[in-house]
PDB file of C-alpha atoms in Angstrom:
ATOM      1  CA  MET A 285      -4.509 -14.283  56.409  1.00  0.00           C
ATOM      2  CA  GLY A 286      -5.649 -16.439  53.491  1.00  0.00           C
ATOM      3  CA  VAL A 287      -8.380 -15.707  50.961  1.00  0.00           C
ATOM      4  CA  ALA A 288     -10.898 -17.955  52.730  1.00  0.00           C
ATOM      5  CA  GLU A 289     -10.274 -16.269  56.081  1.00  0.00           C
ATOM      6  CA  ARG A 290     -10.649 -12.797  54.553  1.00  0.00           C
ATOM      7  CA  LYS A 291     -13.934 -13.788  52.919  1.00  0.00           C
ATOM      8  CA  GLU A 292     -15.263 -15.197  56.164  1.00  0.00           C
ATOM      9  CA  ARG A 293     -14.274 -12.084  58.094  1.00  0.00           C
ATOM     10  CA  HIS A 294     -15.937  -9.868  55.473  1.00  0.00           C
ATOM     11  CA  LYS A 295     -19.062 -12.013  55.692  1.00  0.00           C
ATOM     12  CA  GLU A 296     -19.254 -11.656  59.472  1.00  0.00           C
ATOM     13  CA  GLU A 297     -18.579  -7.919  59.294  1.00  0.00           C
ATOM     14  CA  LEU A 298     -21.343  -7.416  56.749  1.00  0.00           C
ATOM     15  CA  LYS A 299     -23.766  -9.490  58.794  1.00  0.00           C
ATOM     16  CA  SER A 300     -22.975  -7.370  61.836  1.00  0.00           C
ATOM     17  CA  GLU A 301     -23.483  -4.211  59.769  1.00  0.00           C
ATOM     18  CA  ILE A 302     -26.899  -5.459  58.625  1.00  0.00           C
ATOM     19  CA  LEU A 303     -27.975  -6.186  62.196  1.00  0.00           C
ATOM     20  CA  SER A 304     -26.736  -2.837  63.454  1.00  0.00           C
ATOM     21  CA  ALA A 305     -28.580  -0.944  60.723  1.00  0.00           C
ATOM     22  CA  ALA A 306     -31.763  -2.946  61.285  1.00  0.00           C
ATOM     23  CA  HIS A 307     -31.655  -2.327  65.017  1.00  0.00           C
ATOM     24  CA  LYS A 308     -31.341   1.423  64.533  1.00  0.00           C
ATOM     25  CA  LEU A 309     -34.159   1.516  61.994  1.00  0.00           C
ATOM     26  CA  PHE A 310     -36.504  -0.608  64.113  1.00  0.00           C
ATOM     27  CA  THR A 311     -35.843   1.724  67.038  1.00  0.00           C
ATOM     28  CA  GLU A 312     -36.295   4.890  64.995  1.00  0.00           C
ATOM     29  CA  LYS A 313     -39.414   3.960  63.042  1.00  0.00           C
ATOM     30  CA  GLY A 314     -40.844   0.743  64.451  1.00  0.00           C
ATOM     31  CA  TYR A 315     -40.754  -2.799  63.196  1.00  0.00           C
ATOM     32  CA  GLU A 316     -43.760  -2.626  60.873  1.00  0.00           C
ATOM     33  CA  ALA A 317     -42.562   0.532  59.106  1.00  0.00           C
ATOM     34  CA  ILE A 318     -39.219  -0.944  58.061  1.00  0.00           C
ATOM     35  CA  SER A 319     -38.596  -3.165  55.052  1.00  0.00           C
ATOM     36  CA  ILE A 320     -35.615  -5.149  53.834  1.00  0.00           C
ATOM     37  CA  ARG A 321     -35.132  -2.442  51.208  1.00  0.00           C
ATOM     38  CA  ASN A 322     -34.893   0.206  53.948  1.00  0.00           C
ATOM     39  CA  ILE A 323     -32.186  -1.786  55.698  1.00  0.00           C
ATOM     40  CA  ALA A 324     -30.296  -2.278  52.440  1.00  0.00           C
ATOM     41  CA  GLU A 325     -30.438   1.439  51.683  1.00  0.00           C
ATOM     42  CA  ARG A 326     -29.068   2.269  55.125  1.00  0.00           C
ATOM     43  CA  ILE A 327     -25.929   0.208  54.524  1.00  0.00           C
ATOM     44  CA  GLU A 328     -25.784   1.070  50.800  1.00  0.00           C
ATOM     45  CA  TYR A 329     -26.192  -2.472  49.537  1.00  0.00           C
ATOM     46  CA  SER A 330     -28.873  -4.088  47.414  1.00  0.00           C
ATOM     47  CA  PRO A 331     -31.791  -5.973  49.045  1.00  0.00           C
ATOM     48  CA  ALA A 332     -30.444  -9.114  47.381  1.00  0.00           C
ATOM     49  CA  THR A 333     -27.366  -8.859  49.603  1.00  0.00           C
ATOM     50  CA  ILE A 334     -29.521  -8.862  52.734  1.00  0.00           C
ATOM     51  CA  TYR A 335     -31.278 -12.025  51.550  1.00  0.00           C
ATOM     52  CA  LEU A 336     -27.934 -13.818  51.341  1.00  0.00           C
ATOM     53  CA  TYR A 337     -27.822 -13.619  55.142  1.00  0.00           C
ATOM     54  CA  PHE A 338     -31.450 -13.520  56.279  1.00  0.00           C
ATOM     55  CA  LYS A 339     -34.534 -14.913  54.571  1.00  0.00           C
ATOM     56  CA  ASP A 340     -36.810 -12.164  55.901  1.00  0.00           C
ATOM     57  CA  LYS A 341     -37.234  -9.402  58.459  1.00  0.00           C
ATOM     58  CA  ASN A 342     -38.293 -11.842  61.156  1.00  0.00           C
ATOM     59  CA  GLU A 343     -34.974 -13.656  60.984  1.00  0.00           C
ATOM     60  CA  ILE A 344     -33.183 -10.343  61.412  1.00  0.00           C
ATOM     61  CA  ILE A 345     -35.103  -9.388  64.521  1.00  0.00           C
ATOM     62  CA  HIS A 346     -34.666 -12.901  65.927  1.00  0.00           C
ATOM     63  CA  ALA A 347     -30.900 -12.594  65.480  1.00  0.00           C
ATOM     64  CA  LEU A 348     -30.991  -9.255  67.312  1.00  0.00           C
ATOM     65  CA  HIS A 349     -33.015 -10.914  70.064  1.00  0.00           C
ATOM     66  CA  GLN A 350     -30.405 -13.654  70.445  1.00  0.00           C
ATOM     67  CA  GLU A 351     -27.586 -11.126  70.701  1.00  0.00           C
ATOM     68  CA  GLY A 352     -29.488  -9.083  73.262  1.00  0.00           C
ATOM     69  CA  PHE A 353     -30.116 -11.998  75.596  1.00  0.00           C
ATOM     70  CA  LYS A 354     -26.498 -13.128  75.311  1.00  0.00           C
ATOM     71  CA  SER A 355     -25.495  -9.652  76.447  1.00  0.00           C
ATOM     72  CA  LEU A 356     -27.895  -9.784  79.409  1.00  0.00           C
ATOM     73  CA  VAL A 357     -26.556 -13.197  80.425  1.00  0.00           C
ATOM     74  CA  GLY A 358     -23.072 -11.702  80.291  1.00  0.00           C
ATOM     75  CA  TYR A 359     -24.091  -9.084  82.880  1.00  0.00           C
ATOM     76  CA  PHE A 360     -25.209 -11.928  85.161  1.00  0.00           C
ATOM     77  CA  GLN A 361     -22.260 -14.253  84.583  1.00  0.00           C
ATOM     78  CA  VAL A 362     -19.747 -11.826  86.058  1.00  0.00           C
ATOM     79  CA  LEU A 363     -21.529 -12.434  89.382  1.00  0.00           C
ATOM     80  CA  ASN A 364     -20.759 -16.167  89.419  1.00  0.00           C
ATOM     81  CA  GLU A 365     -17.993 -15.638  91.934  1.00  0.00           C
ATOM     82  CA  VAL A 366     -20.410 -14.240  94.522  1.00  0.00           C
ATOM     83  CA  SER A 367     -20.749 -17.335  96.706  1.00  0.00           C
ATOM     84  CA  ASP A 368     -23.652 -16.184  98.878  1.00  0.00           C
ATOM     85  CA  PRO A 369     -26.750 -16.716  96.700  1.00  0.00           C
ATOM     86  CA  PHE A 370     -28.797 -14.019  98.432  1.00  0.00           C
ATOM     87  CA  GLU A 371     -26.035 -11.458  97.910  1.00  0.00           C
ATOM     88  CA  ARG A 372     -25.784 -12.650  94.301  1.00  0.00           C
ATOM     89  CA  LEU A 373     -29.541 -12.245  93.922  1.00  0.00           C
ATOM     90  CA  LYS A 374     -29.328  -8.621  95.062  1.00  0.00           C
ATOM     91  CA  ALA A 375     -26.357  -8.005  92.768  1.00  0.00           C
ATOM     92  CA  MET A 376     -28.312  -9.489  89.857  1.00  0.00           C
ATOM     93  CA  GLY A 377     -31.015  -6.891  90.407  1.00  0.00           C
ATOM     94  CA  ARG A 378     -28.480  -4.094  90.213  1.00  0.00           C
ATOM     95  CA  ALA A 379     -26.925  -5.708  87.119  1.00  0.00           C
ATOM     96  CA  TYR A 380     -30.354  -5.935  85.470  1.00  0.00           C
ATOM     97  CA  ILE A 381     -30.925  -2.224  86.048  1.00  0.00           C
ATOM     98  CA  ARG A 382     -27.480  -1.423  84.672  1.00  0.00           C
ATOM     99  CA  PHE A 383     -28.131  -3.535  81.576  1.00  0.00           C
ATOM    100  CA  ALA A 384     -31.470  -1.817  80.964  1.00  0.00           C
ATOM    101  CA  LEU A 385     -30.082   1.698  81.333  1.00  0.00           C
ATOM    102  CA  GLU A 386     -26.896   1.064  79.363  1.00  0.00           C
ATOM    103  CA  ASN A 387     -28.749  -0.726  76.536  1.00  0.00           C
ATOM    104  CA  GLN A 388     -32.162   0.920  76.375  1.00  0.00           C
ATOM    105  CA  ASP A 389     -32.839   0.116  72.711  1.00  0.00           C
ATOM    106  CA  VAL A 390     -31.854  -3.514  73.282  1.00  0.00           C
ATOM    107  CA  TYR A 391     -34.030  -3.712  76.391  1.00  0.00           C
ATOM    108  CA  GLU A 392     -37.031  -2.494  74.419  1.00  0.00           C
ATOM    109  CA  LEU A 393     -36.331  -5.094  71.745  1.00  0.00           C
ATOM    110  CA  LEU A 394     -36.119  -7.903  74.296  1.00  0.00           C
ATOM    111  CA  PHE A 395     -38.983  -7.068  76.613  1.00  0.00           C
ATOM    112  CA  VAL A 396     -41.345  -4.640  74.874  1.00  0.00           C
ATOM    113  CA  MET A 397     -41.518  -5.514  71.172  1.00  0.00           C
ATOM    114  CA  LYS A 398     -43.785  -8.471  70.383  1.00  0.00           C
ATOM    115  CA  GLU A 399     -42.347  -9.403  66.988  1.00  0.00           C
ATOM    116  CA  PRO A 400     -39.351 -11.502  68.127  1.00  0.00           C
ATOM    117  CA  LEU A 401     -41.533 -13.825  70.185  1.00  0.00           C
ATOM    118  CA  LYS A 402     -44.137 -13.993  67.425  1.00  0.00           C
ATOM    119  CA  HIS A 403     -41.394 -15.190  65.096  1.00  0.00           C
ATOM    120  CA  VAL A 404     -40.207 -17.786  67.590  1.00  0.00           C
ATOM    121  CA  GLU A 405     -43.695 -19.142  68.147  1.00  0.00           C
ATOM    122  CA  SER A 406     -44.719 -19.296  64.496  1.00  0.00           C
ATOM    123  CA  CYS A 407     -41.528 -19.928  62.538  1.00  0.00           C
ATOM    124  CA  MET A 408     -38.923 -21.682  64.665  1.00  0.00           C
ATOM    125  CA  ALA A 409     -39.079 -25.468  64.934  1.00  0.00           C
ATOM    126  CA  GLU A 410     -36.055 -25.930  67.176  1.00  0.00           C
ATOM    127  CA  GLU A 411     -35.975 -25.144  70.873  1.00  0.00           C
ATOM    128  CA  TRP A 412     -35.506 -21.458  71.552  1.00  0.00           C
ATOM    129  CA  ASP A 413     -33.776 -20.861  74.837  1.00  0.00           C
ATOM    130  CA  GLU A 414     -32.009 -17.469  74.812  1.00  0.00           C
ATOM    131  CA  GLY A 415     -34.610 -15.857  77.061  1.00  0.00           C
ATOM    132  CA  GLY A 416     -35.060 -19.053  79.050  1.00  0.00           C
ATOM    133  CA  ARG A 417     -31.364 -19.135  79.898  1.00  0.00           C
ATOM    134  CA  ALA A 418     -31.511 -15.642  81.388  1.00  0.00           C
ATOM    135  CA  PHE A 419     -34.557 -16.518  83.503  1.00  0.00           C
ATOM    136  CA  ASP A 420     -32.993 -19.825  84.562  1.00  0.00           C
ATOM    137  CA  ILE A 421     -30.028 -17.970  86.078  1.00  0.00           C
ATOM    138  CA  LEU A 422     -32.491 -16.109  88.291  1.00  0.00           C
ATOM    139  CA  LEU A 423     -34.433 -19.260  89.138  1.00  0.00           C
ATOM    140  CA  GLN A 424     -31.299 -21.235  90.010  1.00  0.00           C
ATOM    141  CA  THR A 425     -30.145 -18.433  92.290  1.00  0.00           C
ATOM    142  CA  VAL A 426     -33.474 -18.492  94.133  1.00  0.00           C
ATOM    143  CA  LEU A 427     -33.229 -22.281  94.432  1.00  0.00           C
ATOM    144  CA  GLN A 428     -29.723 -21.946  95.868  1.00  0.00           C
ATOM    145  CA  CYS A 429     -31.134 -19.505  98.409  1.00  0.00           C
ATOM    146  CA  GLN A 430     -33.680 -22.139  99.392  1.00  0.00           C
ATOM    147  CA  GLU A 431     -30.912 -24.712  99.785  1.00  0.00           C
ATOM    148  CA  ARG A 432     -29.571 -22.385 102.472  1.00  0.00           C
ATOM    149  CA  LYS A 433     -32.957 -22.317 104.179  1.00  0.00           C
ATOM    150  CA  LEU A 434     -34.050 -18.973 102.723  1.00  0.00           C
ATOM    151  CA  PHE A 435     -37.486 -18.300 101.170  1.00  0.00           C
ATOM    152  CA  ILE A 436     -38.795 -21.496 102.733  1.00  0.00           C
ATOM    153  CA  GLY A 437     -42.473 -22.008 101.931  1.00  0.00           C
ATOM    154  CA  HIS A 438     -42.286 -19.950  98.762  1.00  0.00           C
ATOM    155  CA  ASP A 439     -42.545 -21.497  95.307  1.00  0.00           C
ATOM    156  CA  ALA A 440     -39.193 -20.781  93.629  1.00  0.00           C
ATOM    157  CA  GLU A 441     -40.576 -20.232  90.158  1.00  0.00           C
ATOM    158  CA  ARG A 442     -43.361 -17.931  91.321  1.00  0.00           C
ATOM    159  CA  LEU A 443     -40.925 -15.956  93.439  1.00  0.00           C
ATOM    160  CA  SER A 444     -38.551 -15.650  90.479  1.00  0.00           C
ATOM    161  CA  PHE A 445     -41.355 -14.317  88.289  1.00  0.00           C
ATOM    162  CA  MET A 446     -42.269 -11.822  91.009  1.00  0.00           C
ATOM    163  CA  ILE A 447     -38.681 -10.574  91.175  1.00  0.00           C
ATOM    164  CA  TRP A 448     -38.415 -10.315  87.394  1.00  0.00           C
ATOM    165  CA  SER A 449     -41.793  -8.555  87.168  1.00  0.00           C
ATOM    166  CA  PHE A 450     -40.693  -5.926  89.666  1.00  0.00           C
ATOM    167  CA  MET A 451     -37.378  -5.336  87.935  1.00  0.00           C
ATOM    168  CA  HIS A 452     -39.008  -5.141  84.513  1.00  0.00           C
ATOM    169  CA  GLY A 453     -41.640  -2.702  85.750  1.00  0.00           C
ATOM    170  CA  LEU A 454     -39.067  -0.424  87.361  1.00  0.00           C
ATOM    171  CA  CYS A 455     -36.785  -0.426  84.313  1.00  0.00           C
ATOM    172  CA  SER A 456     -39.667   0.061  81.882  1.00  0.00           C
ATOM    173  CA  LEU A 457     -40.970   3.049  83.836  1.00  0.00           C
ATOM    174  CA  ARG A 458     -37.515   4.619  83.718  1.00  0.00           C
ATOM    175  CA  ILE A 459     -36.829   3.954  80.035  1.00  0.00           C
ATOM    176  CA  SER A 460     -40.264   5.119  78.917  1.00  0.00           C
ATOM    177  CA  GLY A 461     -39.933   8.353  80.867  1.00  0.00           C
ATOM    178  CA  HIS A 462     -42.950   7.642  83.068  1.00  0.00           C
ATOM    179  CA  LEU A 463     -40.875   7.435  86.240  1.00  0.00           C
ATOM    180  CA  GLY A 464     -39.846  11.060  85.864  1.00  0.00           C
ATOM    181  CA  HIS A 465     -43.393  12.209  85.158  1.00  0.00           C
ATOM    182  CA  VAL A 466     -44.821  10.430  88.188  1.00  0.00           C
ATOM    183  CA  LYS A 467     -42.290  11.869  90.611  1.00  0.00           C
ATOM    184  CA  ALA A 468     -41.736  15.142  88.738  1.00  0.00           C
ATOM    185  CA  THR A 469     -37.996  14.550  88.776  1.00  0.00           C
ATOM    186  CA  GLN A 470     -35.920  16.575  86.370  1.00  0.00           C
ATOM    187  CA  THR A 471     -32.317  15.389  86.471  1.00  0.00           C
ATOM    188  CA  GLU A 472     -30.531  12.111  85.786  1.00  0.00           C
ATOM    189  CA  GLU A 473     -29.166  12.190  89.311  1.00  0.00           C
ATOM    190  CA  GLU A 474     -32.667  12.394  90.765  1.00  0.00           C
ATOM    191  CA  LEU A 475     -33.891   9.547  88.572  1.00  0.00           C
ATOM    192  CA  ASN A 476     -30.898   7.399  89.448  1.00  0.00           C
ATOM    193  CA  ALA A 477     -31.494   8.034  93.136  1.00  0.00           C
ATOM    194  CA  LEU A 478     -35.195   7.220  92.774  1.00  0.00           C
ATOM    195  CA  MET A 479     -34.425   3.921  91.035  1.00  0.00           C
ATOM    196  CA  LYS A 480     -31.791   3.033  93.620  1.00  0.00           C
ATOM    197  CA  ASN A 481     -34.077   3.827  96.547  1.00  0.00           C
ATOM    198  CA  THR A 482     -36.987   1.924  94.997  1.00  0.00           C
ATOM    199  CA  TYR A 483     -34.799  -1.102  94.409  1.00  0.00           C
ATOM    200  CA  GLU A 484     -33.448  -0.970  97.956  1.00  0.00           C
ATOM    201  CA  SER A 485     -37.052  -0.926  99.221  1.00  0.00           C
ATOM    202  CA  PHE A 486     -37.709  -4.053  97.187  1.00  0.00           C
ATOM    203  CA  VAL A 487     -34.624  -5.674  98.697  1.00  0.00           C
ATOM    204  CA  GLN A 488     -36.077  -4.941 102.132  1.00  0.00           C
ATOM    205  CA  VAL A 489     -39.203  -6.859 101.089  1.00  0.00           C
ATOM    206  CA  LEU A 490     -37.027  -9.806 100.026  1.00  0.00           C
ATOM    207  CA  GLU A 491     -35.170  -9.562 103.339  1.00  0.00           C
ATOM    208  CA  SER A 492     -38.471  -9.760 105.182  1.00  0.00           C
ATOM    209  CA  ILE A 493     -39.612 -12.968 103.452  1.00  0.00           C
ATOM    210  CA  ARG A 494     -36.319 -14.799 103.115  1.00  0.00           C
ATOM    211  CA  SER A 495     -36.362 -16.383 106.583  1.00  0.00           C
TER     212      SER A 495
END
């Protein structure tokens, strides 16, 4: 490996280290409480080093947002080989739950924290489509269902938002701990069963309106 390649690899590794440290700090203490100096101290570099990669805290959280949505899309893309769109739609719901539970901090960053979207709306001139791509996979799956004469009479976009809203609500209740409080469940097994049963009930609703 040449000098240029080593420098580039070091640059990417340091950038990844910055993002990892920032993510942990944002999760631990909240976005507003963390400064560039805090992030620099966590990785034992000077703040000036951080500014070589990101102009401010908003750019850092936007980069984390991009990575998070790419990961979510990855959970969906493995389902491309499921030819039946309705079966794929059900599998996407299970994949969404798995993503949320396996990446709880990332899920909160994507769908709970307001700062990433504030940055997009106020600071980014170019088209921002990370989140849009994830939603479009859902929408296209619903449209493919309609091509097979399912969900006839239902607006595809509205139905997609309904599905997403349900999934987000279920996952948010679980991650926040409210699901356990409501049902007085005490073990992970009980919570997992509750989520599974609730999702299967939602699938029954989809079954009832698909024809």
